PDB file of C-alpha atoms in Angstrom:
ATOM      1  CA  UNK A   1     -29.810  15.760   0.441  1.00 42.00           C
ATOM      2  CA  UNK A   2     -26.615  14.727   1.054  1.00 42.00           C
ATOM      3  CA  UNK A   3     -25.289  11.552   2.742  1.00 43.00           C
ATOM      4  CA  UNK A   4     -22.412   9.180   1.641  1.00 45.00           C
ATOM      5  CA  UNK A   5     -22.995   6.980  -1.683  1.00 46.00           C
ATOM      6  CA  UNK A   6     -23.541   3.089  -1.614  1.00 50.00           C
ATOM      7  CA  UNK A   7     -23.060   0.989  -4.117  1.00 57.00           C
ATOM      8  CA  UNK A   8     -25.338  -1.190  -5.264  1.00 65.00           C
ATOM      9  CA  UNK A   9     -24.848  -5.140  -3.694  1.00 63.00           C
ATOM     10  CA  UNK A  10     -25.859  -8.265  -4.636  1.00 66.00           C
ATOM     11  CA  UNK A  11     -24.984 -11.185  -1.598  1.00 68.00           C
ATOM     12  CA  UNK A  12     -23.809 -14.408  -2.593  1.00 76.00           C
ATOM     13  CA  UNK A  13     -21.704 -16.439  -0.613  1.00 82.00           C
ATOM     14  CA  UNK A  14     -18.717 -17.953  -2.793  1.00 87.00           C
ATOM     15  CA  UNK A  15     -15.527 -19.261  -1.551  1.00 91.00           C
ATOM     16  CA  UNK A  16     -12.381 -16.966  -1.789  1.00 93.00           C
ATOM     17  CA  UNK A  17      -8.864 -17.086  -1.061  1.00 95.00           C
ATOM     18  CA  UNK A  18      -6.675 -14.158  -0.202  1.00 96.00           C
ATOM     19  CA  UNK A  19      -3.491 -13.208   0.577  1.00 96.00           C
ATOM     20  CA  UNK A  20      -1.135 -10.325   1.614  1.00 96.00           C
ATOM     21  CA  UNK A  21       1.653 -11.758  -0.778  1.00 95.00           C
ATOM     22  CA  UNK A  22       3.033 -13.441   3.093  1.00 96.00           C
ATOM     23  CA  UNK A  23       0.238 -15.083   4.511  1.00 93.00           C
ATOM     24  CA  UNK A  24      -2.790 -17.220   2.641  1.00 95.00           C
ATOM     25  CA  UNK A  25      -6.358 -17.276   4.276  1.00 94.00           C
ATOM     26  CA  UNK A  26      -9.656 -18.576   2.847  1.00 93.00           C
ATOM     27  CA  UNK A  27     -13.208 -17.431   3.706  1.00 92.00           C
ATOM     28  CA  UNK A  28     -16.260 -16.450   1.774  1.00 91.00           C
ATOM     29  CA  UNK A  29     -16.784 -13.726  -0.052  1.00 89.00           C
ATOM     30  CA  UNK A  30     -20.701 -12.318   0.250  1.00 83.00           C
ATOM     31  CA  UNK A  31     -21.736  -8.652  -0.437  1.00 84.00           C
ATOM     32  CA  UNK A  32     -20.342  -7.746  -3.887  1.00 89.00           C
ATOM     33  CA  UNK A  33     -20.723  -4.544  -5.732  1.00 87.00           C
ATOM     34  CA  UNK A  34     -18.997  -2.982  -9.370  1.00 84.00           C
ATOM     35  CA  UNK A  35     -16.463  -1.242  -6.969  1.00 88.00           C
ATOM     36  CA  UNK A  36     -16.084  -3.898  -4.226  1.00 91.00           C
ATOM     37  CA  UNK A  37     -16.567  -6.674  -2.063  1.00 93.00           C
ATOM     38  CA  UNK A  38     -16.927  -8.092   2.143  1.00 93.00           C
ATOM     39  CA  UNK A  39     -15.100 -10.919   2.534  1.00 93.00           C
ATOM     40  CA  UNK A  40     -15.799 -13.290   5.924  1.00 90.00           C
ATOM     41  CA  UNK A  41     -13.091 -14.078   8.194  1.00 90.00           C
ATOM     42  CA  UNK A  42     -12.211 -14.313  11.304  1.00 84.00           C
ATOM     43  CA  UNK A  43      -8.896 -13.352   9.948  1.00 86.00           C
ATOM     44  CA  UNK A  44      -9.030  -9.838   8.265  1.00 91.00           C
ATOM     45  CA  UNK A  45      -6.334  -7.932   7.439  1.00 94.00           C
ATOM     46  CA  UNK A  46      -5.792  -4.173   8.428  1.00 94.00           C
ATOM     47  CA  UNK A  47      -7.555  -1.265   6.324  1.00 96.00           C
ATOM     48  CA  UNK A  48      -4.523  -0.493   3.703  1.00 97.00           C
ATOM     49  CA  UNK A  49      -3.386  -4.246   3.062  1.00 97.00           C
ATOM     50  CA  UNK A  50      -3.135  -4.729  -0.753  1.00 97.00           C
ATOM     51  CA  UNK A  51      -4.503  -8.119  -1.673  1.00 97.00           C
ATOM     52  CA  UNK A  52      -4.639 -10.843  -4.026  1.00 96.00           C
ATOM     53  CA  UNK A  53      -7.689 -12.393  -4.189  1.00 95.00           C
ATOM     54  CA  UNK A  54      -9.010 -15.990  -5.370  1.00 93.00           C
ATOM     55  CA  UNK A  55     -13.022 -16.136  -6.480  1.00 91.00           C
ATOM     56  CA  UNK A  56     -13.742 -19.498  -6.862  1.00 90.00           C
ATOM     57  CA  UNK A  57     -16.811 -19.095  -9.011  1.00 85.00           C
ATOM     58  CA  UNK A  58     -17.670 -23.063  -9.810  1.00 79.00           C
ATOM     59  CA  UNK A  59     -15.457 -25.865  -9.831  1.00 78.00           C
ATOM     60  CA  UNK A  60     -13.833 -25.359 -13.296  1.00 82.00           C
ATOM     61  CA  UNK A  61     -13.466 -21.463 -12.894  1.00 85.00           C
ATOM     62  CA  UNK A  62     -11.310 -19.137 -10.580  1.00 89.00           C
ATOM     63  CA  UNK A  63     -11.221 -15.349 -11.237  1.00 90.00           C
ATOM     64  CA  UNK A  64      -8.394 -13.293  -9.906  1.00 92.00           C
ATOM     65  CA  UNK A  65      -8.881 -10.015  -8.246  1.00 92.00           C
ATOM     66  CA  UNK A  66      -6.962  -7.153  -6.536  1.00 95.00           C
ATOM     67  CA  UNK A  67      -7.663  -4.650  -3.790  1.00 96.00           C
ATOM     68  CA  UNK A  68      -7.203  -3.258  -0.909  1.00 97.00           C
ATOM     69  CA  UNK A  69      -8.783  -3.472   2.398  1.00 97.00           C
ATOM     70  CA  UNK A  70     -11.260  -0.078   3.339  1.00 96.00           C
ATOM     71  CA  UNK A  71     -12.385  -1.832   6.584  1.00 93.00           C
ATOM     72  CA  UNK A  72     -12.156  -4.732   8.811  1.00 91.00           C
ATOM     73  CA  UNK A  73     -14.194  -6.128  11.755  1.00 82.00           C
ATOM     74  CA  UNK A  74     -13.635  -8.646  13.837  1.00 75.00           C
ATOM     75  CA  UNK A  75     -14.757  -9.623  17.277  1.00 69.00           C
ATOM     76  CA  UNK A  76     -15.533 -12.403  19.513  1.00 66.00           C
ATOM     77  CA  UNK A  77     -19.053 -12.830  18.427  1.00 61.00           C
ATOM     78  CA  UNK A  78     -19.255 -15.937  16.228  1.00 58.00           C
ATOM     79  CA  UNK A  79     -22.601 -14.999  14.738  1.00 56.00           C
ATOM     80  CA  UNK A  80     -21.295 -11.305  13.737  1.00 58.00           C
ATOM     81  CA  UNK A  81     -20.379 -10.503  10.531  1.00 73.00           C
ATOM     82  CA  UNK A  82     -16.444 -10.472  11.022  1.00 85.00           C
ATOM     83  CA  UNK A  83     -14.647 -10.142   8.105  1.00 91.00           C
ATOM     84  CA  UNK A  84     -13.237  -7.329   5.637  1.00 94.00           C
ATOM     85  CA  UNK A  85     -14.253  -4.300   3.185  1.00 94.00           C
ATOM     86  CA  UNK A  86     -12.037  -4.564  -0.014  1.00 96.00           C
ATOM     87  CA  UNK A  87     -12.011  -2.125  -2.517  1.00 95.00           C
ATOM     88  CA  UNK A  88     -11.192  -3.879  -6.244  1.00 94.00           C
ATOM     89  CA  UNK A  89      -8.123  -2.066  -7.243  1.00 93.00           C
ATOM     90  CA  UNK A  90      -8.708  -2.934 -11.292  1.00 83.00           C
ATOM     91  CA  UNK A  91     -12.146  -3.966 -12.670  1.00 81.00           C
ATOM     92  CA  UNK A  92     -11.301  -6.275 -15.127  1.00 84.00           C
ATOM     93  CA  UNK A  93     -13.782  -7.559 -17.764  1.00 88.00           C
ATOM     94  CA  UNK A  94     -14.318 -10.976 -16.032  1.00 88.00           C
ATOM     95  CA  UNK A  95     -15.170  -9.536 -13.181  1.00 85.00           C
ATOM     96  CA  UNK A  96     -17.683  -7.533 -15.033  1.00 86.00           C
ATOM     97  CA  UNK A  97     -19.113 -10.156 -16.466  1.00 88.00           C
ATOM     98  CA  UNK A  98     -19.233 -12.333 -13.025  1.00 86.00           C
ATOM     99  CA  UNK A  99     -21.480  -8.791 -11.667  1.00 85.00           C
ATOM    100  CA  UNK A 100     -23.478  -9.012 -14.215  1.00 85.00           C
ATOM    101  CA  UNK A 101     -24.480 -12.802 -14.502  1.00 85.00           C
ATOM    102  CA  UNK A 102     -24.907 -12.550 -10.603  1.00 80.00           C
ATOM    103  CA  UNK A 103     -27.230  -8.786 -11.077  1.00 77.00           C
ATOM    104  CA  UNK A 104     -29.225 -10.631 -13.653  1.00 77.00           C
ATOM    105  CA  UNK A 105     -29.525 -13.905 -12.135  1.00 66.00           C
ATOM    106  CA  UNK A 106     -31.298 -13.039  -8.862  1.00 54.00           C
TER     107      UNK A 106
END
């Protein structure tokens, strides 16, 4: 059998703001998984980049996340998915929590 493992995803588009600790982007954060999430951009930092990340979940909640880019497209093709791969360095127990509203809540 073989073959590499994927996580389980759930897409939702919420807003997100990252940074490097230097620069400060927004964009929208879509596929999410228990390990990880792809964050739209047309500004994505390089695989390695540590970040601190923003989830804006509604308008009286923000959770804070860390993690470190795995993978990063972008091209010239608005319609393409451009953005980043980012690894969550520390699951904490709100994050948890967020997963498992948004699993439950299809």
């Amino acid at each position: 059998m073989g073959g590499e493992h994927r996580a389980i995803r759930k897409i939702k588009r919420i807003s997100i703001t990252f940074t490097d600790g230097n620069v400060e982007h927004q964009g929208t954060s879509s596929d999410f998984s228990f390990t990880g999430l792809f964050i739209r951009t047309r500004k994505p930092f390089p695989p390695g980049t540590k970040l601190n990340m923003i989830l804006e979940i509604d308008k009286d909640k923000d959770l804070l996340i860390t993690g470190t880019v795995m993978r990063a497209t972008k091209t010239r093709v608005v319609d393409f998915k451009n953005g980043m791969g980012v690894k969550i360095s520390s699951i904490t127990e709100e994050y948890k929590d967020f997963l498992k509203d948004l699993f439950v809540n299809k």
